[in-house]
Amino acid sequence: MKKNKILIFSALTVFCSVFSQNKKITYPYTWTTEQNPIVKHAYLCDPSAKVYKDGTVWVFASHDSDTAVDYSSMADYHILSSKDLKTWTDHGVGLSLDNISWANSHLWAPDGIERNGKYYLYAPANFNIGVFVSNTPEGPYVDALGKPLVPIDRAIDPMVFIDDDDQAYLYFSRNGEDCYVVKLKDNMVETDGIIHELTNWSIRNTVDEDPNFVEGPFIHKYKGTYYMTYPAKRYKHGTRRNKVGDEVICYATSNSPIGPFEYKGVLATESGVHTIHQSIINFKGEYYFFYHNGGLAKKNGHEAHKKYRRSMCINKLHHNEDGTLKLIEQTKNVFD
Ligand code: FUB
């Protein structure tokens, strides 16, 4: 009898899980939550958050498919917004592979920004970075150039930062070990000057114990200091090609947006899904850390594939008095 009850309960759980995954969502889709993962209707990951001039938080997220078994099937970006980090709207797909003539796979981590009344999305497709433009933050975004913006292949994870003097910088990574920055012209669709390689800083150390830069550079400025956060891995025996373990988030600081940056330490430990991809915002005077984990895959019974079916989370970030960053607590409650 007890066995039968367990069987019925398991069947119901699987049914409910499959049913909820197949639920048809119409966009824009709005919900309220204070619990991680904050998005439960789709596997949205690589969240890049920005606060726009009117105070709205916008998030540009990659999209893992419900059946993903690797990172190659990522085919569109969802764009989300919130005015309080509690009630969220997923505006649906802002850009998809169908609208990029020069690429046919791998829409990896994007970033967005507003400038002069226009909205720009920087996105890697087939390991080349393109720039896309829209009249609204949620898109749809159209290809601004019809070709990649950055003349370097194997480039991923673009991030755009506009400094207080209005100069825009495009950061990106390459080959899972190099970091670059290049200025952007005011029009945001042309690079300006040379591409600086940043990985000759102390963040590229070769000590076995310390994690080394892999990808996903993100800049935030706090009290005049430039903080670069980035996913990092340990190198076995100091060999760059021999990385071990899952990514953690490290940070380095500089007094200039083009470095040199000085390694400071680990900001967030592994999130349980091999990658962890971060962004940081100052929202109403408090700092928040966006990242992804495997929470939704676990809830949906997809734990075996959680590495490729990632879910977006937020926790608080604290600056210490001495300028260091407190280790992020990856808690269920966003506002803990
Ligand atoms: O989501 C695909 C890739 O995995 C991203 O571009 C990386 O940052 C890592 O999260």
Coordinates of C-alpha atoms and ligand atoms in Angstrom, one line a residue:
M1 CA 0.0 0.0 0.0
K2 CA 2.8 2.4 1.0
K3 CA 4.6 1.5 -2.2
N4 CA 1.5 2.3 -4.3
K5 CA 1.2 5.7 -2.6
I6 CA 4.8 6.5 -3.3
L7 CA 4.3 5.4 -7.0
I8 CA 1.2 7.6 -7.4
F9 CA 2.9 10.5 -5.7
S10 CA 6.0 10.2 -8.1
A11 CA 3.8 9.9 -11.2
L12 CA 1.9 13.0 -10.1
T13 CA 5.1 14.9 -9.5
V14 CA 6.4 14.0 -13.0
F15 CA 3.0 14.9 -14.6
C16 CA 2.9 18.3 -12.8
S17 CA 6.5 19.0 -13.7
V18 CA 6.0 18.2 -17.4
F19 CA 2.7 20.0 -17.5
S20 CA 4.1 23.2 -16.0
Q21 CA 7.1 23.1 -18.4
N22 CA 4.8 22.8 -21.3
K23 CA 2.6 25.7 -20.1
K24 CA 2.1 28.2 -22.9
I25 CA 3.5 31.5 -22.0
T26 CA 2.4 34.7 -23.7
Y27 CA 4.7 37.6 -23.7
P28 CA 5.0 40.1 -22.1
Y29 CA 4.7 37.9 -19.0
T30 CA 4.6 39.4 -15.5
W31 CA 5.0 37.8 -12.1
T32 CA 6.2 38.7 -8.6
T33 CA 8.8 36.8 -6.5
E34 CA 11.5 37.4 -3.9
Q35 CA 12.8 33.8 -4.3
N36 CA 15.7 32.5 -6.4
P37 CA 15.7 31.5 -9.1
I38 CA 13.6 34.5 -10.0
V39 CA 12.6 33.2 -13.4
K40 CA 10.6 30.0 -13.4
H41 CA 8.9 29.8 -16.8
A42 CA 12.1 29.4 -18.9
Y43 CA 15.8 28.6 -18.5
L44 CA 17.2 32.2 -18.7
C45 CA 20.9 32.6 -17.8
D46 CA 23.9 34.9 -18.2
P47 CA 21.8 37.8 -16.8
S48 CA 23.3 41.2 -17.6
A49 CA 21.5 43.8 -15.6
K50 CA 21.6 47.6 -16.1
V51 CA 19.6 50.4 -14.5
Y52 CA 18.3 52.8 -17.1
K53 CA 17.9 56.6 -16.7
D54 CA 14.2 56.3 -15.6
G55 CA 15.2 53.9 -12.8
T56 CA 14.0 50.7 -14.5
V57 CA 16.2 47.6 -14.2
W58 CA 16.7 45.9 -17.6
V59 CA 18.1 42.4 -17.8
F60 CA 19.5 40.9 -21.1
A61 CA 19.6 37.1 -20.7
S62 CA 20.7 34.2 -22.8
H63 CA 18.2 31.3 -23.2
D64 CA 18.9 27.7 -22.6
S65 CA 16.4 25.5 -24.3
D66 CA 14.2 23.1 -22.3
T67 CA 16.0 20.1 -23.9
A68 CA 19.5 21.5 -24.1
V69 CA 22.4 19.0 -23.7
D70 CA 25.1 21.5 -24.6
Y71 CA 25.6 25.2 -25.2
S72 CA 25.2 25.1 -29.0
S73 CA 21.4 25.3 -29.1
M74 CA 21.2 28.8 -27.6
A75 CA 19.2 30.7 -30.2
D76 CA 17.6 33.8 -28.7
Y77 CA 17.7 36.4 -26.0
H78 CA 15.0 37.3 -23.6
I79 CA 14.8 40.8 -22.2
L80 CA 13.3 41.5 -18.8
S81 CA 12.5 44.5 -16.7
S82 CA 11.5 45.5 -13.1
K83 CA 11.0 48.6 -11.2
D84 CA 11.5 47.1 -7.8
L85 CA 13.4 43.8 -8.3
K86 CA 10.2 42.0 -7.1
T87 CA 7.7 42.3 -9.9
W88 CA 9.2 41.3 -13.2
T89 CA 8.1 41.4 -16.8
D90 CA 9.7 39.0 -19.4
H91 CA 9.2 40.9 -22.7
G92 CA 10.0 37.8 -24.6
V93 CA 12.6 37.4 -27.4
G94 CA 14.4 40.7 -28.2
L95 CA 16.8 39.2 -30.7
S96 CA 17.1 35.7 -32.3
L97 CA 19.4 33.9 -34.7
D98 CA 16.7 34.3 -37.4
N99 CA 17.7 38.0 -37.5
I100 CA 21.5 37.6 -37.8
S101 CA 22.6 37.0 -41.3
W102 CA 26.2 36.1 -40.4
A103 CA 25.6 33.6 -37.7
N104 CA 23.7 30.3 -37.2
S105 CA 24.4 29.2 -33.6
H106 CA 25.7 29.9 -30.1
L107 CA 23.9 33.1 -29.0
W108 CA 26.0 33.4 -25.8
A109 CA 26.0 36.0 -23.0
P110 CA 24.8 39.5 -24.3
D111 CA 24.7 43.0 -22.8
G112 CA 22.5 46.0 -23.4
I113 CA 22.8 49.8 -22.9
E114 CA 20.9 53.0 -23.6
R115 CA 22.5 56.0 -25.3
N116 CA 21.1 59.2 -26.9
G117 CA 17.5 57.8 -26.9
K118 CA 18.5 54.5 -28.6
Y119 CA 19.1 51.1 -27.2
Y120 CA 22.0 48.8 -28.1
L121 CA 22.4 45.1 -27.6
Y122 CA 25.9 43.6 -27.9
A123 CA 25.8 39.9 -28.6
P124 CA 28.2 37.1 -29.4
A125 CA 26.9 34.8 -32.2
N126 CA 29.1 32.0 -33.5
F127 CA 31.9 33.5 -31.4
N128 CA 31.8 36.9 -33.1
I129 CA 30.5 40.0 -31.4
G130 CA 27.8 42.0 -33.2
V131 CA 25.8 45.2 -32.3
F132 CA 22.1 45.5 -32.6
V133 CA 19.9 48.5 -32.2
S134 CA 16.3 49.3 -31.2
N135 CA 14.0 52.2 -30.4
T136 CA 12.9 50.5 -27.2
P137 CA 14.8 48.6 -24.5
E138 CA 12.9 45.4 -25.0
G139 CA 13.5 45.3 -28.8
P140 CA 13.1 44.0 -31.3
Y141 CA 16.8 44.6 -32.1
V142 CA 18.1 44.8 -35.6
D143 CA 21.6 44.2 -36.8
A144 CA 23.3 47.6 -37.0
L145 CA 26.2 46.6 -39.3
G146 CA 25.2 43.3 -41.0
K147 CA 28.6 42.0 -39.9
P148 CA 30.4 41.6 -36.6
L149 CA 31.5 44.8 -34.8
V150 CA 34.8 43.3 -33.4
P151 CA 37.3 42.1 -36.0
I152 CA 38.4 39.2 -33.8
D153 CA 37.1 35.7 -33.9
R154 CA 36.5 33.4 -30.8
A155 CA 35.3 36.6 -29.0
I156 CA 32.4 36.2 -26.5
D157 CA 30.7 37.8 -23.5
P158 CA 30.6 41.5 -24.5
M159 CA 30.0 44.1 -21.8
V160 CA 29.5 47.8 -22.3
F161 CA 30.4 50.4 -19.7
I162 CA 29.9 54.2 -20.1
D163 CA 32.1 56.2 -17.8
D164 CA 31.2 59.4 -16.1
D165 CA 32.9 61.4 -18.9
D166 CA 30.5 59.6 -21.4
Q167 CA 33.3 57.5 -23.0
A168 CA 31.9 54.0 -23.8
Y169 CA 34.1 50.9 -23.4
L170 CA 33.4 47.4 -24.8
Y171 CA 34.9 44.6 -22.8
F172 CA 35.0 41.0 -24.0
S173 CA 36.7 37.7 -23.6
R174 CA 38.3 35.2 -26.0
N175 CA 39.4 31.6 -26.0
G176 CA 38.4 31.1 -22.4
E177 CA 41.5 32.9 -21.1
D178 CA 41.9 36.4 -22.6
C179 CA 40.2 39.7 -21.8
Y180 CA 40.1 42.8 -24.0
V181 CA 38.7 46.3 -23.9
V182 CA 38.2 48.8 -26.8
K183 CA 36.6 52.3 -26.8
L184 CA 33.4 52.8 -28.7
K185 CA 32.5 55.9 -30.7
D186 CA 29.5 58.0 -29.6
N187 CA 27.4 56.3 -32.2
M188 CA 28.0 53.0 -30.2
V189 CA 28.3 50.9 -33.4
E190 CA 32.0 51.6 -34.2
T191 CA 35.1 50.9 -32.2
D192 CA 37.5 53.7 -31.6
G193 CA 41.3 53.0 -31.5
I194 CA 43.2 50.0 -30.5
I195 CA 42.0 46.9 -28.7
H196 CA 43.8 46.6 -25.4
E197 CA 44.6 43.2 -24.0
L198 CA 44.0 43.2 -20.3
T199 CA 45.2 39.7 -19.4
N200 CA 48.8 40.7 -18.7
W201 CA 47.5 41.9 -15.3
S202 CA 47.9 40.1 -12.1
I203 CA 44.5 38.5 -12.6
R204 CA 46.3 36.1 -15.0
N205 CA 48.4 34.4 -12.4
T206 CA 49.7 30.9 -12.8
V207 CA 49.6 29.8 -9.2
D208 CA 47.8 26.5 -8.8
E209 CA 45.6 27.7 -6.0
D210 CA 44.3 30.9 -7.5
P211 CA 41.5 31.1 -10.0
N212 CA 42.4 32.6 -13.4
F213 CA 40.3 34.7 -15.8
V214 CA 38.1 32.7 -18.1
E215 CA 35.3 34.9 -19.6
G216 CA 32.5 37.3 -18.8
P217 CA 34.2 40.5 -17.7
F218 CA 31.8 43.0 -16.1
I219 CA 32.7 46.5 -14.8
H220 CA 31.1 48.6 -12.1
K221 CA 32.5 51.8 -10.6
Y222 CA 32.4 52.4 -6.9
K223 CA 33.8 55.5 -5.2
G224 CA 36.1 56.2 -8.2
T225 CA 37.5 52.7 -8.4
Y226 CA 36.8 50.4 -11.4
Y227 CA 35.8 46.9 -10.3
M228 CA 36.1 44.1 -12.8
T229 CA 34.3 40.9 -11.9
Y230 CA 34.8 37.7 -14.0
P231 CA 34.3 34.0 -14.0
A232 CA 37.5 32.2 -13.2
K233 CA 38.9 28.8 -12.9
R234 CA 41.9 27.2 -11.3
Y235 CA 44.7 25.9 -13.6
K236 CA 46.1 22.6 -12.8
H237 CA 49.9 22.8 -12.3
G238 CA 49.9 26.4 -13.7
T239 CA 49.0 25.2 -17.2
R240 CA 46.5 27.5 -19.0
R241 CA 45.1 24.7 -21.1
N242 CA 44.5 22.5 -18.1
K243 CA 41.6 24.1 -16.2
V244 CA 40.0 22.3 -13.3
G245 CA 36.7 22.5 -11.5
D246 CA 33.7 24.8 -12.0
E247 CA 33.8 28.6 -12.4
V248 CA 33.9 31.0 -9.5
I249 CA 33.6 34.8 -9.7
C250 CA 36.8 36.7 -8.9
Y251 CA 37.3 40.5 -8.9
A252 CA 40.1 42.9 -9.7
T253 CA 40.3 46.7 -9.3
S254 CA 41.9 49.6 -11.1
N255 CA 41.9 53.4 -11.2
S256 CA 41.4 53.3 -14.9
P257 CA 38.8 51.6 -17.2
I258 CA 41.6 50.2 -19.3
G259 CA 43.6 48.9 -16.4
P260 CA 46.0 47.6 -15.2
F261 CA 43.7 45.7 -12.9
E262 CA 44.9 44.2 -9.6
Y263 CA 43.6 40.8 -8.5
K264 CA 41.7 41.1 -5.2
G265 CA 40.0 37.7 -4.6
V266 CA 37.0 35.5 -5.0
L267 CA 33.6 37.3 -4.9
A268 CA 31.3 34.2 -5.4
T269 CA 31.9 30.5 -5.2
E270 CA 30.6 27.9 -7.6
S271 CA 26.9 28.0 -8.3
G272 CA 26.7 24.2 -9.1
V273 CA 26.3 24.4 -12.9
H274 CA 29.9 24.6 -14.1
T275 CA 29.5 28.2 -15.3
I276 CA 28.6 31.2 -13.3
H277 CA 28.0 34.5 -15.2
Q278 CA 27.6 37.7 -13.2
S279 CA 26.5 41.4 -13.4
I280 CA 26.2 44.0 -10.8
I281 CA 23.9 47.0 -10.4
N282 CA 23.4 49.9 -7.9
F283 CA 19.7 50.0 -7.4
K284 CA 18.3 52.7 -5.1
G285 CA 21.6 52.8 -3.2
E286 CA 21.9 49.0 -2.7
Y287 CA 24.2 46.7 -4.8
Y288 CA 22.8 43.5 -6.4
F289 CA 24.6 40.6 -7.9
F290 CA 22.9 38.7 -10.8
Y291 CA 24.1 35.2 -11.7
H292 CA 22.7 31.8 -12.7
N293 CA 22.4 28.4 -11.0
G294 CA 20.6 25.1 -11.6
G295 CA 17.7 25.7 -9.2
L296 CA 15.0 25.6 -11.9
A297 CA 16.4 22.4 -13.5
K298 CA 16.3 20.8 -10.1
K299 CA 12.7 21.9 -9.5
N300 CA 11.7 20.6 -13.0
G301 CA 13.4 17.2 -12.5
H302 CA 16.1 18.1 -15.0
E303 CA 19.0 17.9 -12.6
A304 CA 21.1 15.7 -14.9
H305 CA 21.2 18.5 -17.4
K306 CA 21.3 21.5 -15.1
K307 CA 24.7 22.6 -16.5
Y308 CA 22.9 23.4 -19.8
R309 CA 19.5 24.5 -18.3
R310 CA 20.4 27.4 -16.1
S311 CA 18.3 29.8 -14.1
M312 CA 18.6 33.4 -13.2
C313 CA 19.2 34.5 -9.6
I314 CA 19.9 37.7 -7.6
N315 CA 21.5 38.3 -4.2
K316 CA 22.9 41.4 -2.4
L317 CA 26.4 42.6 -2.9
H318 CA 28.3 44.5 -0.2
H319 CA 31.3 46.8 -0.4
N320 CA 33.5 46.7 2.7
E321 CA 34.9 49.9 4.1
D322 CA 38.4 49.0 2.8
G323 CA 37.2 48.7 -0.8
T324 CA 37.1 44.9 -0.8
L325 CA 33.9 43.0 -1.7
K326 CA 32.1 40.7 0.7
L327 CA 31.7 37.1 -0.5
I328 CA 28.3 36.8 -2.0
E329 CA 25.8 34.6 -0.1
Q330 CA 23.9 32.6 -2.7
T331 CA 20.7 32.4 -0.7
K332 CA 17.1 31.4 -1.7
N333 CA 15.7 34.8 -0.7
V334 CA 16.8 37.6 -2.9
F335 CA 16.8 40.3 -0.2
D336 CA 18.6 38.4 2.6
Ligands
FUB1 O1 26.0 30.8 -21.8 C1 27.0 30.4 -22.7 C2 28.4 30.8 -22.1 O2 28.5 30.1 -20.8 C3 28.5 32.3 -21.7 O3 28.8 33.1 -22.8 C4 29.5 32.2 -20.7 O4 29.7 33.3 -20.0 C5 29.1 31.0 -19.8 O5 28.0 31.4 -18.9

